[in-house]
PDB file of C-alpha atoms in Angstrom:
ATOM      1  CA  MET A  24       9.440  21.608 -37.890  1.00  0.00           C
ATOM      2  CA  LEU A  25      12.716  20.307 -36.299  1.00  0.00           C
ATOM      3  CA  ALA A  26      12.866  17.621 -38.871  1.00  0.00           C
ATOM      4  CA  MET A  27      12.373  20.206 -41.677  1.00  0.00           C
ATOM      5  CA  MET A  28      15.320  22.208 -40.172  1.00  0.00           C
ATOM      6  CA  ALA A  29      17.440  19.100 -40.081  1.00  0.00           C
ATOM      7  CA  ARG A  30      16.801  18.331 -43.744  1.00  0.00           C
ATOM      8  CA  SER A  31      17.579  21.878 -44.744  1.00  0.00           C
ATOM      9  CA  ARG A  32      20.806  21.799 -42.754  1.00  0.00           C
ATOM     10  CA  MET A  33      21.725  18.339 -44.321  1.00  0.00           C
ATOM     11  CA  LYS A  34      21.406  19.943 -47.755  1.00  0.00           C
ATOM     12  CA  GLN A  35      23.919  22.644 -46.619  1.00  0.00           C
ATOM     13  CA  GLY A  36      26.458  20.057 -45.552  1.00  0.00           C
ATOM     14  CA  GLY A  37      25.976  20.405 -41.764  1.00  0.00           C
ATOM     15  CA  THR A  38      25.854  16.655 -40.921  1.00  0.00           C
ATOM     16  CA  ASN A  39      26.728  16.868 -37.176  1.00  0.00           C
ATOM     17  CA  MET A  40      24.195  19.563 -36.572  1.00  0.00           C
ATOM     18  CA  SER A  41      21.545  17.872 -38.648  1.00  0.00           C
ATOM     19  CA  LEU A  42      21.938  14.699 -36.716  1.00  0.00           C
ATOM     20  CA  LYS A  43      21.610  16.500 -33.429  1.00  0.00           C
ATOM     21  CA  LEU A  44      18.377  18.073 -34.733  1.00  0.00           C
ATOM     22  CA  VAL A  45      17.001  14.742 -35.879  1.00  0.00           C
ATOM     23  CA  ASN A  46      17.759  13.148 -32.542  1.00  0.00           C
ATOM     24  CA  LEU A  47      16.111  16.179 -30.765  1.00  0.00           C
ATOM     25  CA  ALA A  48      13.028  15.793 -32.976  1.00  0.00           C
ATOM     26  CA  GLY A  49      12.862  12.160 -32.162  1.00  0.00           C
ATOM     27  CA  SER A  50      13.060  12.832 -28.401  1.00  0.00           C
ATOM     28  CA  VAL A  51      10.434  15.541 -28.489  1.00  0.00           C
ATOM     29  CA  CYS A  52       8.011  13.161 -30.417  1.00  0.00           C
ATOM     30  CA  PHE A  53       8.713  10.405 -27.894  1.00  0.00           C
ATOM     31  CA  MET A  54       7.949  12.765 -24.940  1.00  0.00           C
ATOM     32  CA  VAL A  55       4.750  14.081 -26.543  1.00  0.00           C
ATOM     33  CA  ALA A  56       3.600  10.474 -27.289  1.00  0.00           C
ATOM     34  CA  SER A  57       4.386   9.414 -23.695  1.00  0.00           C
ATOM     35  CA  ALA A  58       2.529  12.401 -22.154  1.00  0.00           C
ATOM     36  CA  ILE A  59      -0.672  11.663 -24.051  1.00  0.00           C
ATOM     37  CA  ALA A  60      -0.616   7.907 -23.879  1.00  0.00           C
ATOM     38  CA  PRO A  61      -3.062   6.498 -21.259  1.00  0.00           C
ATOM     39  CA  VAL A  62      -1.456   5.409 -18.003  1.00  0.00           C
ATOM     40  CA  GLN A  63      -1.679   1.671 -17.501  1.00  0.00           C
ATOM     41  CA  ALA A  64      -2.069   0.006 -14.074  1.00  0.00           C
ATOM     42  CA  GLN A  65       1.001  -1.668 -12.735  1.00  0.00           C
ATOM     43  CA  ASP A  66       0.829  -5.417 -12.554  1.00  0.00           C
ATOM     44  CA  GLY A  67       2.419  -7.236  -9.509  1.00  0.00           C
ATOM     45  CA  PRO A  68       1.891  -7.638  -5.875  1.00  0.00           C
ATOM     46  CA  ILE A  69       0.179  -5.090  -3.671  1.00  0.00           C
ATOM     47  CA  GLY A  70       0.922  -4.066  -0.230  1.00  0.00           C
ATOM     48  CA  ILE A  71      -1.348  -3.362   2.800  1.00  0.00           C
ATOM     49  CA  ALA A  72      -1.274  -0.445   5.067  1.00  0.00           C
ATOM     50  CA  PHE A  73      -2.860  -0.019   8.575  1.00  0.00           C
ATOM     51  CA  ALA A  74      -3.391   3.203  10.523  1.00  0.00           C
ATOM     52  CA  GLN A  75      -4.987   3.513  13.854  1.00  0.00           C
ATOM     53  CA  ALA A  76      -6.028   6.180  16.340  1.00  0.00           C
ATOM     54  CA  PRO A  77      -6.004   4.302  19.689  1.00  0.00           C
ATOM     55  CA  GLU A  78      -9.483   3.684  21.112  1.00  0.00           C
ATOM     56  CA  GLN A  79     -11.017   5.556  18.196  1.00  0.00           C
ATOM     57  CA  SER A  80     -10.683   4.478  14.628  1.00  0.00           C
ATOM     58  CA  THR A  81      -8.799   2.327  12.138  1.00  0.00           C
ATOM     59  CA  GLY A  82      -8.029   2.758   8.425  1.00  0.00           C
ATOM     60  CA  VAL A  83      -6.703   0.079   5.993  1.00  0.00           C
ATOM     61  CA  CYS A  84      -5.705   0.479   2.269  1.00  0.00           C
ATOM     62  CA  THR A  85      -4.029  -1.577  -0.315  1.00  0.00           C
ATOM     63  CA  GLY A  86      -1.794  -0.486  -3.052  1.00  0.00           C
ATOM     64  CA  GLN A  87       1.653  -0.727  -4.614  1.00  0.00           C
ATOM     65  CA  ASN A  88       3.140   2.650  -3.341  1.00  0.00           C
ATOM     66  CA  THR A  89       4.194   2.659   0.270  1.00  0.00           C
ATOM     67  CA  ASP A  90       3.632   6.427   0.995  1.00  0.00           C
ATOM     68  CA  LYS A  91       0.362   6.790  -0.837  1.00  0.00           C
ATOM     69  CA  THR A  92      -1.062   3.494   0.638  1.00  0.00           C
ATOM     70  CA  LEU A  93      -0.203   4.647   4.112  1.00  0.00           C
ATOM     71  CA  ALA A  94      -1.660   8.182   3.521  1.00  0.00           C
ATOM     72  CA  CYS A  95      -4.836   6.433   2.299  1.00  0.00           C
ATOM     73  CA  ALA A  96      -5.068   4.409   5.547  1.00  0.00           C
ATOM     74  CA  ARG A  97      -4.643   7.549   7.562  1.00  0.00           C
ATOM     75  CA  GLU A  98      -7.385   9.292   5.614  1.00  0.00           C
ATOM     76  CA  LYS A  99      -9.720   6.259   6.241  1.00  0.00           C
ATOM     77  CA  CYS A 100      -8.871   6.330   9.974  1.00  0.00           C
ATOM     78  CA  ALA A 101      -9.835  10.115  10.003  1.00  0.00           C
ATOM     79  CA  GLU A 102     -13.097   9.455   8.149  1.00  0.00           C
ATOM     80  CA  GLY A 103     -13.926   6.909  10.981  1.00  0.00           C
ATOM     81  CA  GLY A 104     -14.095   9.820  13.450  1.00  0.00           C
ATOM     82  CA  ALA A 105     -10.563  10.365  14.708  1.00  0.00           C
ATOM     83  CA  MET A 106      -8.674  13.552  14.226  1.00  0.00           C
ATOM     84  CA  ALA A 107      -6.026  13.114  11.340  1.00  0.00           C
ATOM     85  CA  GLN A 108      -3.053  13.775  13.745  1.00  0.00           C
ATOM     86  CA  ASP A 109      -4.346  10.823  16.035  1.00  0.00           C
ATOM     87  CA  CYS A 110      -4.233   8.337  13.070  1.00  0.00           C
ATOM     88  CA  LEU A 111      -0.797   6.761  13.298  1.00  0.00           C
ATOM     89  CA  ARG A 112       0.849   4.714  10.642  1.00  0.00           C
ATOM     90  CA  VAL A 113       0.971   1.276  12.429  1.00  0.00           C
ATOM     91  CA  LYS A 114       2.042  -1.272   9.789  1.00  0.00           C
ATOM     92  CA  TRP A 115       2.933  -1.784   6.123  1.00  0.00           C
ATOM     93  CA  CYS A 116       3.554  -5.175   4.509  1.00  0.00           C
ATOM     94  CA  TYR A 117       4.695  -5.696   0.980  1.00  0.00           C
ATOM     95  CA  PRO A 118       3.638  -7.969  -0.517  1.00  0.00           C
ATOM     96  CA  ALA A 119       0.407  -7.911   1.548  1.00  0.00           C
ATOM     97  CA  GLY A 120      -0.161 -11.779   1.513  1.00  0.00           C
ATOM     98  CA  TRP A 121      -2.990 -12.894   3.714  1.00  0.00           C
ATOM     99  CA  SER A 122      -3.612 -10.454   6.523  1.00  0.00           C
ATOM    100  CA  ALA A 123      -5.706 -10.251   9.695  1.00  0.00           C
ATOM    101  CA  ASP A 124      -6.911  -7.577  12.084  1.00  0.00           C
ATOM    102  CA  LEU A 125      -6.849  -8.750  15.710  1.00  0.00           C
ATOM    103  CA  PHE A 126      -9.011  -7.154  18.501  1.00  0.00           C
ATOM    104  CA  VAL A 127      -7.037  -7.339  21.663  1.00  0.00           C
ATOM    105  CA  GLN A 128      -8.216  -6.343  25.233  1.00  0.00           C
ATOM    106  CA  HIS A 129      -5.966  -5.824  28.212  1.00  0.00           C
ATOM    107  CA  LYS A 130      -7.155  -6.861  31.806  1.00  0.00           C
ATOM    108  CA  ALA A 131      -7.197  -3.090  32.652  1.00  0.00           C
ATOM    109  CA  GLY A 132      -9.843  -2.599  30.098  1.00  0.00           C
ATOM    110  CA  VAL A 133      -7.882  -0.890  27.340  1.00  0.00           C
ATOM    111  CA  HIS A 134      -8.179  -2.377  23.976  1.00  0.00           C
ATOM    112  CA  TRP A 135      -6.442  -2.110  20.698  1.00  0.00           C
ATOM    113  CA  HIS A 136      -5.979  -3.763  17.290  1.00  0.00           C
ATOM    114  CA  GLU A 137      -2.935  -5.693  16.151  1.00  0.00           C
ATOM    115  CA  TYR A 138      -2.235  -6.550  12.560  1.00  0.00           C
ATOM    116  CA  LEU A 139      -0.642  -9.682  10.998  1.00  0.00           C
ATOM    117  CA  CYS A 140       0.264  -9.489   7.376  1.00  0.00           C
ATOM    118  CA  GLY A 141       2.369 -11.019   4.645  1.00  0.00           C
ATOM    119  CA  TRP A 142       1.303 -14.558   5.166  1.00  0.00           C
ATOM    120  CA  ASP A 143       1.411 -17.057   2.252  1.00  0.00           C
ATOM    121  CA  SER A 144      -2.153 -18.611   2.718  1.00  0.00           C
ATOM    122  CA  LYS A 145      -5.265 -18.526   4.710  1.00  0.00           C
ATOM    123  CA  GLU A 146      -4.082 -21.492   6.804  1.00  0.00           C
ATOM    124  CA  SER A 147      -0.813 -19.828   7.647  1.00  0.00           C
ATOM    125  CA  VAL A 148      -2.492 -16.518   8.814  1.00  0.00           C
ATOM    126  CA  MET A 149      -4.989 -18.654  10.860  1.00  0.00           C
ATOM    127  CA  ALA A 150      -2.033 -20.332  12.484  1.00  0.00           C
ATOM    128  CA  ALA A 151      -0.517 -16.910  13.219  1.00  0.00           C
ATOM    129  CA  VAL A 152      -3.821 -15.777  14.771  1.00  0.00           C
ATOM    130  CA  ALA A 153      -3.889 -18.842  17.021  1.00  0.00           C
ATOM    131  CA  VAL A 154      -0.319 -18.084  18.319  1.00  0.00           C
ATOM    132  CA  ALA A 155      -0.999 -14.278  18.688  1.00  0.00           C
ATOM    133  CA  CYS A 156      -4.248 -14.912  20.565  1.00  0.00           C
ATOM    134  CA  ASP A 157      -3.018 -17.752  22.817  1.00  0.00           C
ATOM    135  CA  LEU A 158      -3.937 -16.285  26.169  1.00  0.00           C
ATOM    136  CA  LYS A 159      -1.490 -18.734  27.951  1.00  0.00           C
ATOM    137  CA  LEU A 160       1.254 -16.758  26.331  1.00  0.00           C
ATOM    138  CA  ARG A 161      -0.246 -13.336  26.898  1.00  0.00           C
ATOM    139  CA  GLU A 162      -1.096 -13.271  30.730  1.00  0.00           C
ATOM    140  CA  MET A 163      -2.392  -9.631  30.829  1.00  0.00           C
ATOM    141  CA  ILE A 164      -4.776 -10.099  27.835  1.00  0.00           C
ATOM    142  CA  THR A 165      -8.405 -11.118  28.496  1.00  0.00           C
ATOM    143  CA  ASP A 166      -9.691 -11.257  24.960  1.00  0.00           C
ATOM    144  CA  CYS A 167      -8.085 -11.668  21.548  1.00  0.00           C
ATOM    145  CA  LYS A 168      -9.803 -12.511  18.329  1.00  0.00           C
ATOM    146  CA  ALA A 169      -9.477 -11.986  14.586  1.00  0.00           C
ATOM    147  CA  VAL A 170     -12.186  -9.500  13.510  1.00  0.00           C
ATOM    148  CA  ARG A 171     -11.253  -9.191   9.734  1.00  0.00           C
ATOM    149  CA  PHE A 172      -9.144 -10.822   7.126  1.00  0.00           C
ATOM    150  CA  TRP A 173      -7.705  -9.838   3.806  1.00  0.00           C
ATOM    151  CA  ASP A 174      -6.673 -12.240   0.998  1.00  0.00           C
ATOM    152  CA  ALA A 175      -3.583 -11.824  -0.994  1.00  0.00           C
ATOM    153  CA  GLN A 176      -5.324  -9.625  -3.585  1.00  0.00           C
ATOM    154  CA  GLY A 177      -6.471  -7.244  -0.925  1.00  0.00           C
ATOM    155  CA  LYS A 178     -10.200  -8.420  -0.690  1.00  0.00           C
ATOM    156  CA  GLU A 179     -11.612  -7.979   2.796  1.00  0.00           C
ATOM    157  CA  LEU A 180     -13.113 -10.996   4.338  1.00  0.00           C
ATOM    158  CA  ALA A 181     -15.241 -11.191   7.562  1.00  0.00           C
ATOM    159  CA  ALA A 182     -13.950 -13.310  10.383  1.00  0.00           C
ATOM    160  CA  ASN A 183     -16.025 -16.395  11.176  1.00  0.00           C
TER     161      ASN A 183
END
């Protein structure tokens, strides 16, 4: 309809107005086409988010959007039995790289999880776990071990 108006206007000698209408018609067509085109997944690296309710539950998600991925991790934490307000955003790494979940226990009996992420390879995250769990360096810790790993694509792997 806008294109028809522009043609009519051109016949009447209104060149500036008709060009504006043609441009407007093109913009409208582009917006309509964009709105109905299927959304395609973004390529590129992913991030990894960790949320934890101390002594209760943990949630982990991967994705490209920081806020959405952290919100997902908090939701998974709450699904694990904790109250949503207790699920704290603990860590975000982008790109995720190789990642590890460490179980750590203090001499007083309290335990928690620590997260390593953003490592270039399985070997590098394993070396980081060895340092993080070196009990000679952490005198108040009685137990420390990797309980889960994630590869650079976000696939969860069990610890051996």
